[in-house]
Coordinates of C-alpha atoms in Angstrom, one line a residue:
Chain A
M1 CA 111.6 175.8 94.7
A2 CA 113.1 177.4 97.9
A3 CA 114.9 174.9 100.2
P4 CA 112.6 175.4 103.3
A5 CA 109.8 174.5 101.2
F6 CA 111.2 171.6 99.5
L7 CA 112.4 170.0 102.7
A8 CA 109.0 170.8 104.5
Y9 CA 107.4 168.6 101.1
L10 CA 109.8 166.0 102.0
L11 CA 109.0 165.7 106.0
A12 CA 105.4 165.5 105.0
A13 CA 106.0 162.5 101.9
V14 CA 107.9 160.7 104.8
L15 CA 105.0 161.0 106.9
F16 CA 102.7 159.8 105.1
I17 CA 104.5 156.9 103.8
F18 CA 105.2 155.7 107.9
G19 CA 101.2 156.6 108.1
I20 CA 100.5 154.2 105.4
R21 CA 103.1 151.4 107.2
R22 CA 101.5 151.6 110.6
L23 CA 97.8 150.8 108.6
R24 CA 99.0 147.6 108.2
S25 CA 97.8 145.8 112.1
A26 CA 94.6 147.2 113.4
E27 CA 96.6 148.1 116.5
T28 CA 98.9 151.1 114.8
A29 CA 96.2 152.0 112.8
R30 CA 94.8 155.0 113.9
S31 CA 97.6 156.3 114.8
G32 CA 99.0 156.1 111.5
N33 CA 95.7 157.8 110.0
S34 CA 96.8 160.7 112.8
I35 CA 100.8 160.4 111.6
S36 CA 99.4 160.9 108.3
A37 CA 96.9 163.4 108.4
F38 CA 100.1 165.6 110.5
G39 CA 101.7 165.3 107.1
M40 CA 98.9 166.4 105.3
L41 CA 98.6 169.3 107.5
I42 CA 102.7 170.5 107.3
A43 CA 102.5 170.4 103.5
L44 CA 98.7 172.5 103.3
G45 CA 100.6 174.8 106.0
T46 CA 103.9 175.1 103.1
T47 CA 101.5 175.5 100.6
L48 CA 99.7 178.3 102.1
F49 CA 102.9 180.0 103.8
I50 CA 105.6 179.9 101.7
T51 CA 103.8 180.9 98.8
G52 CA 102.0 183.8 100.2
T53 CA 98.3 182.6 99.6
L54 CA 97.4 182.4 103.3
S55 CA 96.2 185.9 102.3
L56 CA 94.1 185.0 99.2
P57 CA 90.3 185.1 100.7
E58 CA 89.1 182.8 98.1
I59 CA 91.4 180.2 99.1
L60 CA 90.7 180.0 102.6
A61 CA 87.0 180.9 101.5
G62 CA 87.4 177.5 99.4
M63 CA 89.6 175.4 102.4
V64 CA 87.1 176.1 104.7
I65 CA 83.3 175.5 102.5
G66 CA 85.1 172.1 101.2
G67 CA 86.4 170.9 105.0
A68 CA 83.1 172.1 106.6
I69 CA 81.3 169.4 103.7
G70 CA 83.8 166.9 104.5
A71 CA 84.4 167.1 108.1
V72 CA 79.9 167.4 108.5
S73 CA 79.5 164.4 106.2
A74 CA 82.5 162.0 107.3
Q75 CA 80.7 162.4 111.3
K76 CA 77.4 162.3 110.0
V77 CA 77.4 159.0 107.8
K78 CA 76.2 155.8 109.3
M79 CA 78.6 153.2 109.2
T80 CA 77.0 151.2 106.9
A81 CA 77.2 153.8 104.5
M82 CA 81.0 154.1 104.6
P83 CA 81.6 152.5 101.2
Q84 CA 79.8 155.2 99.2
M85 CA 81.5 157.5 101.6
V86 CA 85.4 156.3 101.1
A87 CA 83.4 156.5 96.8
A88 CA 82.5 160.2 97.6
F89 CA 85.3 161.9 98.3
N90 CA 87.7 159.7 96.5
G91 CA 85.6 161.3 93.5
V92 CA 85.8 165.2 94.6
G93 CA 89.5 164.3 94.6
G94 CA 90.0 162.8 90.8
G95 CA 87.3 166.1 90.0
A96 CA 90.0 168.2 91.9
A97 CA 93.6 166.8 89.8
A98 CA 91.2 167.2 86.5
L99 CA 90.6 170.6 87.3
I100 CA 94.4 171.8 87.6
A101 CA 95.4 170.6 84.7
L102 CA 92.4 172.0 83.0
S103 CA 93.7 175.5 84.9
E104 CA 97.1 175.1 83.5
F105 CA 96.1 174.2 80.0
Y106 CA 94.5 177.4 79.7
Q107 CA 96.7 178.8 81.4
T108 CA 99.7 177.8 79.1
D109 CA 97.5 177.6 75.3
V110 CA 95.0 180.8 76.0
L111 CA 96.2 183.7 78.9
G112 CA 99.8 182.3 77.6
T113 CA 101.1 183.3 81.4
R114 CA 102.4 179.9 81.8
P115 CA 105.6 178.5 79.9
E116 CA 104.1 175.4 77.8
T117 CA 106.5 172.2 78.5
L118 CA 105.7 168.9 76.3
V119 CA 106.0 167.5 79.3
G120 CA 103.5 169.9 81.5
S121 CA 101.1 169.1 78.2
I122 CA 101.5 165.3 78.2
T123 CA 101.0 164.7 82.1
A124 CA 98.3 167.1 81.8
V125 CA 96.2 165.5 79.4
L126 CA 97.1 162.4 81.5
S127 CA 95.3 164.0 84.8
I128 CA 92.7 165.3 82.8
L129 CA 91.6 161.4 81.8
I130 CA 93.0 159.6 84.6
G131 CA 90.7 162.5 86.9
C132 CA 88.1 162.6 85.1
V133 CA 87.1 158.8 85.0
S134 CA 88.0 158.8 88.6
F135 CA 85.5 161.8 88.8
A136 CA 82.1 160.0 86.8
G137 CA 83.1 156.7 87.7
S138 CA 82.5 157.6 91.3
V139 CA 79.6 159.6 91.2
I140 CA 78.0 156.1 90.0
A141 CA 79.5 153.6 92.0
F142 CA 78.4 156.3 95.0
S143 CA 75.0 156.3 93.2
K144 CA 75.0 152.5 93.1
L145 CA 75.3 152.3 96.6
Q146 CA 72.9 154.4 98.0
D147 CA 70.4 152.9 95.8
L148 CA 70.1 156.7 93.9
F149 CA 70.3 155.1 90.0
L150 CA 71.5 152.9 87.8
T151 CA 71.2 150.3 90.4
G152 CA 72.5 146.8 90.2
S153 CA 74.5 146.4 86.6
V154 CA 73.2 148.1 83.0
S155 CA 74.5 146.5 80.5
F156 CA 73.7 147.5 76.1
P157 CA 75.0 145.7 73.4
L158 CA 79.4 146.5 71.9
Q159 CA 79.9 148.1 75.3
R160 CA 83.6 147.2 75.0
T161 CA 83.5 148.2 72.0
V162 CA 82.1 151.6 72.4
N163 CA 83.9 151.8 75.6
A164 CA 87.5 151.6 73.4
V165 CA 86.3 154.1 70.6
V166 CA 85.6 156.8 73.5
L167 CA 88.9 156.1 74.8
L168 CA 90.2 156.2 71.5
V169 CA 89.0 159.7 70.7
A170 CA 89.7 160.6 73.8
L171 CA 93.6 160.3 73.4
L172 CA 93.5 161.5 70.0
C173 CA 92.1 164.8 71.7
G174 CA 94.5 164.7 74.1
A175 CA 97.6 164.2 71.4
N176 CA 95.9 167.6 69.3
A177 CA 96.2 169.3 72.5
I178 CA 99.4 168.1 72.7
S179 CA 100.7 168.8 69.5
G180 CA 99.4 172.5 69.2
G181 CA 96.1 171.5 66.9
A182 CA 98.4 169.7 64.6
I183 CA 96.5 166.4 64.3
L184 CA 93.4 168.1 64.1
P185 CA 93.4 171.2 62.8
F186 CA 89.6 172.2 63.2
L187 CA 89.7 171.9 66.7
S188 CA 91.8 174.6 69.2
P189 CA 94.4 172.9 71.4
F190 CA 92.1 174.2 74.8
A191 CA 88.9 173.1 72.4
S192 CA 90.4 169.3 72.3
I193 CA 91.1 169.5 76.0
A194 CA 87.7 170.4 76.7
V195 CA 85.7 168.1 74.3
L196 CA 89.0 165.5 76.3
F197 CA 87.6 166.5 79.2
L198 CA 83.9 165.3 78.2
L199 CA 85.0 162.1 77.0
A200 CA 86.8 161.4 79.1
L201 CA 84.0 161.8 82.2
G202 CA 81.8 159.3 79.9
L203 CA 84.5 157.2 79.7
G204 CA 84.1 157.2 83.9
V205 CA 80.7 156.0 83.5
L206 CA 80.4 153.6 81.4
L207 CA 83.0 151.7 82.4
V208 CA 81.2 151.8 85.8
V209 CA 77.8 151.7 85.0
P210 CA 78.1 147.8 84.3
I211 CA 79.5 146.6 87.6
G212 CA 76.8 145.0 89.9
G213 CA 76.8 145.3 93.5
A214 CA 78.7 142.8 95.3
D215 CA 82.4 144.3 93.5
M216 CA 81.8 147.8 94.6
P217 CA 84.4 147.7 97.2
I218 CA 86.9 146.2 94.9
V219 CA 86.1 149.0 91.8
I220 CA 86.4 152.0 94.7
S221 CA 89.7 150.5 95.4
L222 CA 90.7 151.2 91.8
L223 CA 89.3 154.6 91.5
N224 CA 91.2 155.7 94.4
A225 CA 94.3 154.4 92.6
F226 CA 93.4 156.0 89.9
T227 CA 92.6 159.2 91.9
G228 CA 96.5 158.7 93.3
L229 CA 97.5 158.2 89.7
A230 CA 96.3 161.2 88.8
A231 CA 96.9 163.9 91.3
A232 CA 100.9 162.1 90.8
M233 CA 100.2 163.3 87.3
S234 CA 99.1 166.8 88.5
G235 CA 102.5 167.0 90.3
F236 CA 104.6 167.0 86.9
V237 CA 102.6 169.1 85.7
L238 CA 103.4 171.5 88.6
S239 CA 106.7 170.0 88.9
N240 CA 105.7 169.5 92.9
Y241 CA 107.4 166.6 94.7
V242 CA 105.1 166.1 97.7
L243 CA 101.9 165.9 95.1
I244 CA 104.5 163.5 92.8
I245 CA 105.1 161.5 95.8
S246 CA 101.8 161.2 97.1
G247 CA 100.1 160.6 94.1
T248 CA 102.0 157.6 93.5
L249 CA 102.1 155.7 96.6
V250 CA 98.6 156.0 96.7
G251 CA 98.3 155.0 92.4
S252 CA 100.3 151.8 93.3
S253 CA 99.7 150.9 97.0
G254 CA 96.0 151.0 96.0
T255 CA 96.5 148.5 93.0
I256 CA 97.8 146.2 95.1
L257 CA 95.4 146.7 97.5
T258 CA 92.7 146.3 94.5
R259 CA 94.6 142.9 93.7
L260 CA 94.7 141.6 97.5
M261 CA 90.3 142.8 97.2
S262 CA 89.9 140.9 94.4
S263 CA 91.9 137.9 95.0
S264 CA 90.3 137.5 98.6
L265 CA 87.3 137.6 97.1
G266 CA 87.9 135.1 94.7
R267 CA 87.1 137.8 91.2
P268 CA 89.7 138.0 88.7
L269 CA 90.1 142.0 88.4
G270 CA 90.0 141.3 84.4
K271 CA 86.9 139.7 85.3
I272 CA 85.4 142.7 87.4
L273 CA 85.8 145.1 84.6
F274 CA 84.9 143.2 81.9
A275 CA 82.4 140.4 83.1
S276 CA 79.9 140.5 79.8
V277 CA 77.0 140.4 82.1
S278 CA 74.0 139.7 79.8
G279 CA 70.3 138.3 80.2
A280 CA 71.4 135.7 82.9
A281 CA 70.4 137.4 85.8
A282 CA 67.2 139.5 84.8
K283 CA 66.1 135.9 82.8
K284 CA 65.8 134.5 85.8
S285 CA 64.3 137.2 88.2
G286 CA 61.4 136.5 85.7
E287 CA 60.6 133.2 87.0
R288 CA 60.8 133.9 90.5
E289 CA 57.2 134.9 91.1
E290 CA 55.9 131.2 90.2
R291 CA 58.0 129.2 92.3
P292 CA 56.7 128.1 96.0
V293 CA 58.7 129.0 99.2
N294 CA 57.9 127.3 102.3
A295 CA 57.5 131.2 104.5
A296 CA 57.2 130.3 108.1
S297 CA 56.3 132.2 111.6
P298 CA 58.4 133.1 114.6
E299 CA 56.6 130.0 116.4
D300 CA 57.5 127.3 113.4
V301 CA 61.4 128.9 113.8
A302 CA 61.2 128.6 116.9
A303 CA 60.3 125.3 117.2
L304 CA 63.2 123.9 114.3
L305 CA 65.3 125.7 116.9
N306 CA 64.2 124.0 120.3
Y307 CA 64.0 120.6 119.1
E308 CA 66.0 119.9 116.1
A309 CA 68.9 122.0 116.9
E310 CA 72.0 120.9 118.7
K311 CA 74.2 123.3 116.6
V312 CA 73.5 126.4 115.5
I313 CA 75.1 128.8 112.9
M314 CA 74.4 132.9 112.4
V315 CA 74.7 134.5 109.4
P316 CA 74.5 138.1 109.5
G317 CA 74.5 140.2 106.7
Y318 CA 74.0 144.1 105.4
G319 CA 70.4 143.8 105.9
L320 CA 71.4 142.9 109.4
A321 CA 73.5 146.2 109.8
V322 CA 70.9 148.5 108.4
A323 CA 68.1 147.1 110.8
Q324 CA 70.7 147.7 113.7
A325 CA 69.5 143.9 114.2
Q326 CA 73.0 142.8 116.0
G327 CA 72.2 143.0 119.5
A328 CA 68.9 140.8 118.7
M329 CA 70.8 138.2 117.3
A330 CA 73.2 138.5 120.1
D331 CA 70.2 137.9 122.3
L332 CA 69.0 135.3 120.3
A333 CA 72.5 133.0 120.5
R334 CA 73.1 134.0 124.1
L335 CA 69.3 132.3 124.7
L336 CA 70.2 129.4 122.4
E337 CA 73.5 129.1 124.9
E338 CA 71.1 129.0 127.4
R339 CA 69.5 126.4 126.3
G340 CA 72.5 124.1 126.1
K341 CA 72.8 124.6 122.1
E342 CA 76.4 125.0 119.9
V343 CA 76.0 128.8 118.7
K344 CA 78.9 130.0 116.2
F345 CA 78.8 132.8 114.2
A346 CA 80.0 133.2 110.4
I347 CA 81.4 136.2 108.8
H348 CA 82.4 136.4 104.7
P349 CA 85.0 138.4 104.0
V350 CA 82.4 140.8 102.3
A351 CA 79.7 140.8 105.0
G352 CA 78.1 144.9 105.2
R353 CA 80.2 145.1 102.0
M354 CA 82.6 146.7 104.2
P355 CA 85.8 144.0 104.6
G356 CA 86.0 143.7 108.2
H357 CA 82.7 145.7 109.2
M358 CA 80.5 143.2 110.9
N359 CA 83.0 141.7 113.3
V360 CA 83.3 145.6 115.2
L361 CA 79.4 145.7 114.9
L362 CA 78.8 142.2 116.4
A363 CA 81.8 143.6 119.1
E364 CA 79.8 146.1 119.7
A365 CA 76.5 143.7 120.5
D366 CA 78.7 142.0 122.8
V367 CA 79.0 139.1 120.5
P368 CA 82.4 137.0 122.2
Y369 CA 84.9 137.6 119.6
D370 CA 85.5 133.8 119.8
R371 CA 82.5 133.2 118.7
L372 CA 83.5 135.0 115.4
Y373 CA 84.6 132.8 112.7
D374 CA 86.2 133.5 109.3
M375 CA 84.8 131.7 106.2
E376 CA 87.4 129.3 105.7
D377 CA 87.3 128.3 109.0
I378 CA 83.6 127.7 109.2
N379 CA 82.5 126.4 106.1
D380 CA 83.5 122.6 106.6
E381 CA 81.4 122.6 110.0
F382 CA 78.3 123.7 107.9
A383 CA 77.5 119.7 107.2
E384 CA 77.9 118.6 110.5
T385 CA 75.3 122.0 111.4
D386 CA 71.2 121.6 112.2
V387 CA 69.7 124.9 111.6
V388 CA 71.7 128.2 110.0
I389 CA 69.8 131.3 110.5
V390 CA 71.1 133.7 108.1
V391 CA 69.6 137.5 108.6
G392 CA 70.0 139.9 105.9
A393 CA 72.6 138.3 103.5
N394 CA 72.0 136.6 100.2
D395 CA 74.3 137.4 97.7
V396 CA 77.4 135.8 100.4
V397 CA 75.4 132.3 100.6
N398 CA 74.0 132.2 97.7
P399 CA 74.6 128.8 95.8
A400 CA 74.4 130.4 92.4
A401 CA 78.0 132.1 92.7
S402 CA 79.6 128.1 92.1
D403 CA 77.5 127.6 89.3
P404 CA 79.1 127.5 86.7
E405 CA 76.0 127.4 83.9
V406 CA 74.5 131.1 85.7
E407 CA 76.9 133.8 84.5
S408 CA 75.9 136.7 87.4
P409 CA 78.1 139.7 89.2
I410 CA 78.7 137.2 91.7
S411 CA 80.2 134.3 90.0
G412 CA 83.0 132.8 91.5
M413 CA 83.0 134.9 94.8
P414 CA 83.2 132.2 97.3
V415 CA 80.5 131.7 99.3
L416 CA 79.2 130.6 103.0
D417 CA 78.5 126.8 102.3
V418 CA 75.1 126.9 104.3
K419 CA 73.0 124.9 101.5
S420 CA 75.2 121.9 103.6
A421 CA 73.7 122.7 106.3
R422 CA 70.5 120.6 107.4
H423 CA 68.0 123.3 107.9
V424 CA 68.4 126.6 107.2
V425 CA 66.5 129.7 108.0
F426 CA 66.4 133.3 106.3
V427 CA 65.3 136.1 107.9
K428 CA 64.3 138.9 105.3
R429 CA 61.9 141.5 104.3
S430 CA 60.9 140.0 101.0
L431 CA 62.1 137.3 98.3
S432 CA 64.5 139.9 96.7
P433 CA 67.4 139.7 95.1
G434 CA 70.4 140.8 97.5
F435 CA 72.5 143.8 96.0
A436 CA 73.8 141.7 93.6
G437 CA 70.4 141.2 92.0
V438 CA 71.2 137.3 91.6
D439 CA 67.6 135.5 93.0
N440 CA 68.9 132.6 95.6
P441 CA 67.7 128.9 94.6
L442 CA 68.3 128.6 98.6
F443 CA 65.0 130.0 99.1
Y444 CA 63.1 127.7 97.3
D445 CA 64.4 124.7 98.8
T446 CA 61.2 123.9 100.6
E447 CA 62.2 120.9 102.3
K448 CA 65.7 122.6 103.4
T449 CA 64.7 126.0 103.6
M450 CA 62.2 128.2 106.1
M451 CA 61.6 132.2 104.9
L452 CA 60.5 134.2 107.6
F453 CA 59.9 137.5 106.4
A454 CA 60.2 140.4 108.5
D455 CA 62.1 143.0 109.5
A456 CA 65.8 141.7 110.8
K457 CA 65.2 143.5 114.2
Q458 CA 61.7 142.5 114.8
G459 CA 61.8 139.4 112.7
L460 CA 65.0 137.9 115.5
Q461 CA 63.2 139.4 119.0
D462 CA 60.2 137.5 117.5
I463 CA 61.9 133.9 117.2
I464 CA 63.1 134.9 121.1
A465 CA 60.3 135.5 122.7
A466 CA 58.8 132.3 120.8
V467 CA 61.4 130.3 121.9
K468 CA 61.4 131.6 125.7
S469 CA 57.6 130.7 125.2
G470 CA 58.1 127.2 123.2
Q471 CA 59.8 125.6 126.2
Chain B
M1 CA 111.7 172.7 82.4
S2 CA 115.4 171.5 82.2
S3 CA 116.2 167.8 82.0
T4 CA 117.9 167.0 85.3
L5 CA 114.8 168.2 86.8
L6 CA 112.6 166.0 84.6
L7 CA 114.8 163.0 85.5
S8 CA 115.1 163.4 88.5
E9 CA 111.0 164.1 89.2
F10 CA 110.8 160.8 86.8
A11 CA 113.1 159.0 89.7
V12 CA 111.4 160.0 92.5
F13 CA 107.6 158.5 90.5
V14 CA 109.4 155.1 90.0
I15 CA 110.6 155.2 93.6
A16 CA 107.6 156.1 95.1
A17 CA 105.8 153.7 92.7
F18 CA 108.2 150.5 94.0
L19 CA 107.7 152.0 97.7
G20 CA 104.0 152.0 97.6
F21 CA 103.7 148.4 96.4
E22 CA 105.8 147.5 99.5
L23 CA 104.0 149.0 101.8
I24 CA 100.6 147.6 101.1
T25 CA 101.8 143.4 101.4
R26 CA 99.9 141.1 103.3
V27 CA 97.4 143.1 104.5
P28 CA 94.5 141.1 106.5
S29 CA 91.3 141.7 104.8
L30 CA 90.0 143.0 108.1
L31 CA 91.5 146.4 107.5
H32 CA 91.4 146.5 104.0
T33 CA 88.6 149.2 103.8
P34 CA 90.1 151.6 106.5
L35 CA 93.4 151.4 104.4
M36 CA 91.6 152.2 101.2
S37 CA 89.8 155.7 102.9
A38 CA 93.3 156.1 104.2
T39 CA 95.1 156.2 101.3
N40 CA 92.0 157.9 99.6
A41 CA 92.8 160.8 102.1
I42 CA 96.2 160.5 101.3
H43 CA 95.2 162.0 97.5
G44 CA 93.3 165.1 98.8
I45 CA 97.3 166.1 98.8
V46 CA 96.0 167.3 95.4
L47 CA 94.9 170.1 97.1
V48 CA 98.6 171.6 97.3
G49 CA 98.0 171.5 93.4
A50 CA 94.5 172.9 93.6
I51 CA 96.0 175.7 96.3
L52 CA 98.7 176.8 93.9
A53 CA 96.5 176.9 90.5
L54 CA 94.4 179.1 92.1
A55 CA 97.1 181.3 93.2
A56 CA 98.2 181.7 89.9
P57 CA 98.0 184.8 87.9
G58 CA 94.6 184.0 85.9
D59 CA 91.3 185.3 84.5
T60 CA 88.3 185.0 85.9
F61 CA 87.9 181.3 84.4
T62 CA 91.0 179.8 85.8
K63 CA 89.6 181.6 89.3
V64 CA 86.0 179.0 89.1
I65 CA 87.9 176.1 88.1
G66 CA 90.7 176.3 90.5
F67 CA 88.2 177.3 93.4
I68 CA 85.6 173.7 92.9
A69 CA 89.3 172.4 92.8
V70 CA 90.1 173.7 96.1
V71 CA 86.7 172.9 97.4
F72 CA 87.0 169.3 96.1
G73 CA 90.1 169.1 97.5
S74 CA 89.5 170.4 100.6
M75 CA 86.3 168.1 101.0
N76 CA 88.6 165.1 100.4
V77 CA 91.4 166.0 102.8
M78 CA 88.9 166.8 105.7
G79 CA 86.3 164.3 104.9
G80 CA 88.8 161.1 104.0
Y81 CA 90.8 161.5 108.0
W82 CA 87.9 162.4 109.6
V83 CA 85.8 159.2 108.2
T84 CA 88.6 156.6 108.2
N85 CA 89.3 157.7 112.2
R86 CA 85.8 157.0 112.6
M87 CA 86.4 153.8 111.2
L88 CA 89.6 153.0 113.3
E89 CA 87.8 154.1 116.4
M90 CA 85.8 151.1 116.0
F91 CA 88.3 148.4 115.3
R92 CA 89.5 149.9 118.8
A93 CA 87.7 148.7 120.4
R94 CA 88.0 144.9 119.4
P95 CA 91.7 144.2 121.5
A96 CA 90.2 145.7 124.5
R97 CA 87.0 143.6 124.6
R98 CA 89.2 140.6 123.8
R99 CA 91.4 141.0 126.7
R100 CA 88.4 141.5 129.4
R101 CA 86.5 138.4 128.1
R102 CA 89.3 136.0 128.9

């Protein structure tokens, strides 16, 4: 590599490091992202100019097409759909890394246009394996979050054994390709690479299919780290430092981020990946229909708020974000405060499926920032609260999460302790369980719980109207 | 590949791994998702590899594979940075409001 290119790549890598560093605080994060984007511009410009590929129309066409798809979808995606968007971009990155390695293998083994090296072959195999797992896993994650197919957790007998067998056969094919076909004489090196490619895709599907919805952000973070590692492996294949440095940075920082996320949710990583979510959740959903609930009208809720509530806590969830009901919730809070009641907002770390997402949505609705409380800060206060209003949240207030008897996708996740309050009002379209697919026993506590079956926004507006007319 | 080149590549790999661990410590959970998205954009650097793969001499197969890789990599880069910026734009509004209200 020529010295100017080398130095330009080094500069790009330094900008990535500097950019990640500035992502630590909300104040500097945006400039950090821009700095890292500038580094990317330098790295790409260098590649195009120094290697003379700027004149190749197929490269420019590919960049324009891919860039346009990326930019348009990034601009159009709703804030609530952010996790699946991140999964999608991660998936294509992993796919690109796998395809690069596939192409390099083809060049050495079939065309003979590239010198074959042992390290090149090993890292190409790893790049294909990790990249394909990341691609297929991200596709499944995307579809789960988008409610396309395979939503909830899907499990089948001997799942772990099947995964292990698929991985072993894939590795065997990889070893065969590296050894030039010495291990499995009936498979040519490139044919075994093709089999490895397909098996790795299958493995990605198998790994993510059993994982329940509440754990999805953590899985996406893990796949993100995988793609970084796959990119680093491509760097070894191509002997390109900027790929090695940036891919490794993402691989290791992504691993730490995954661990931070899972520990802040009280969900050990091993449990998420290998928990056998058996019939427990399904069995519970079967008996759901027969149990009575206390269905309430907006007037019932208003009477409760007007006459029995001194202290109220609002719990916003994903459903509220989807219904764009944060304004209505803020209005109800203001109205209750005008009536001399104390109102606070309780924010679960994954409210809205995305850490930190709910704070932003409420800030946009002009909810005073000092009324928003994190889970740790407010959980003790539920016991002395008269009414909790839960809008569009289920998993994050589900007491079943701490029930050792129930094995479920949300087991062990810390939840908001709404069950300790005197009254709980759920504003919800139906009795359907939340994203994690686990029934909430609080729905059926007819002494304590009122269910207002309505769209989040409409329901809140009806309550506001009823509170106004009730006094 | 000479062994000195390989060794220096490996050294860079190990150092970058430690650097990554050091960079992401004590991040508030508030920023976990934007951070994930930003690192996601950085691994879009595979686009450099995809460009090199497509530029290398080859046949129709490598051209098709390389082209798809370039499209994928460009989506990753462009979409990753764009969406991270949109997310962080919303975070920026927060401290300003806070000051106004106090």
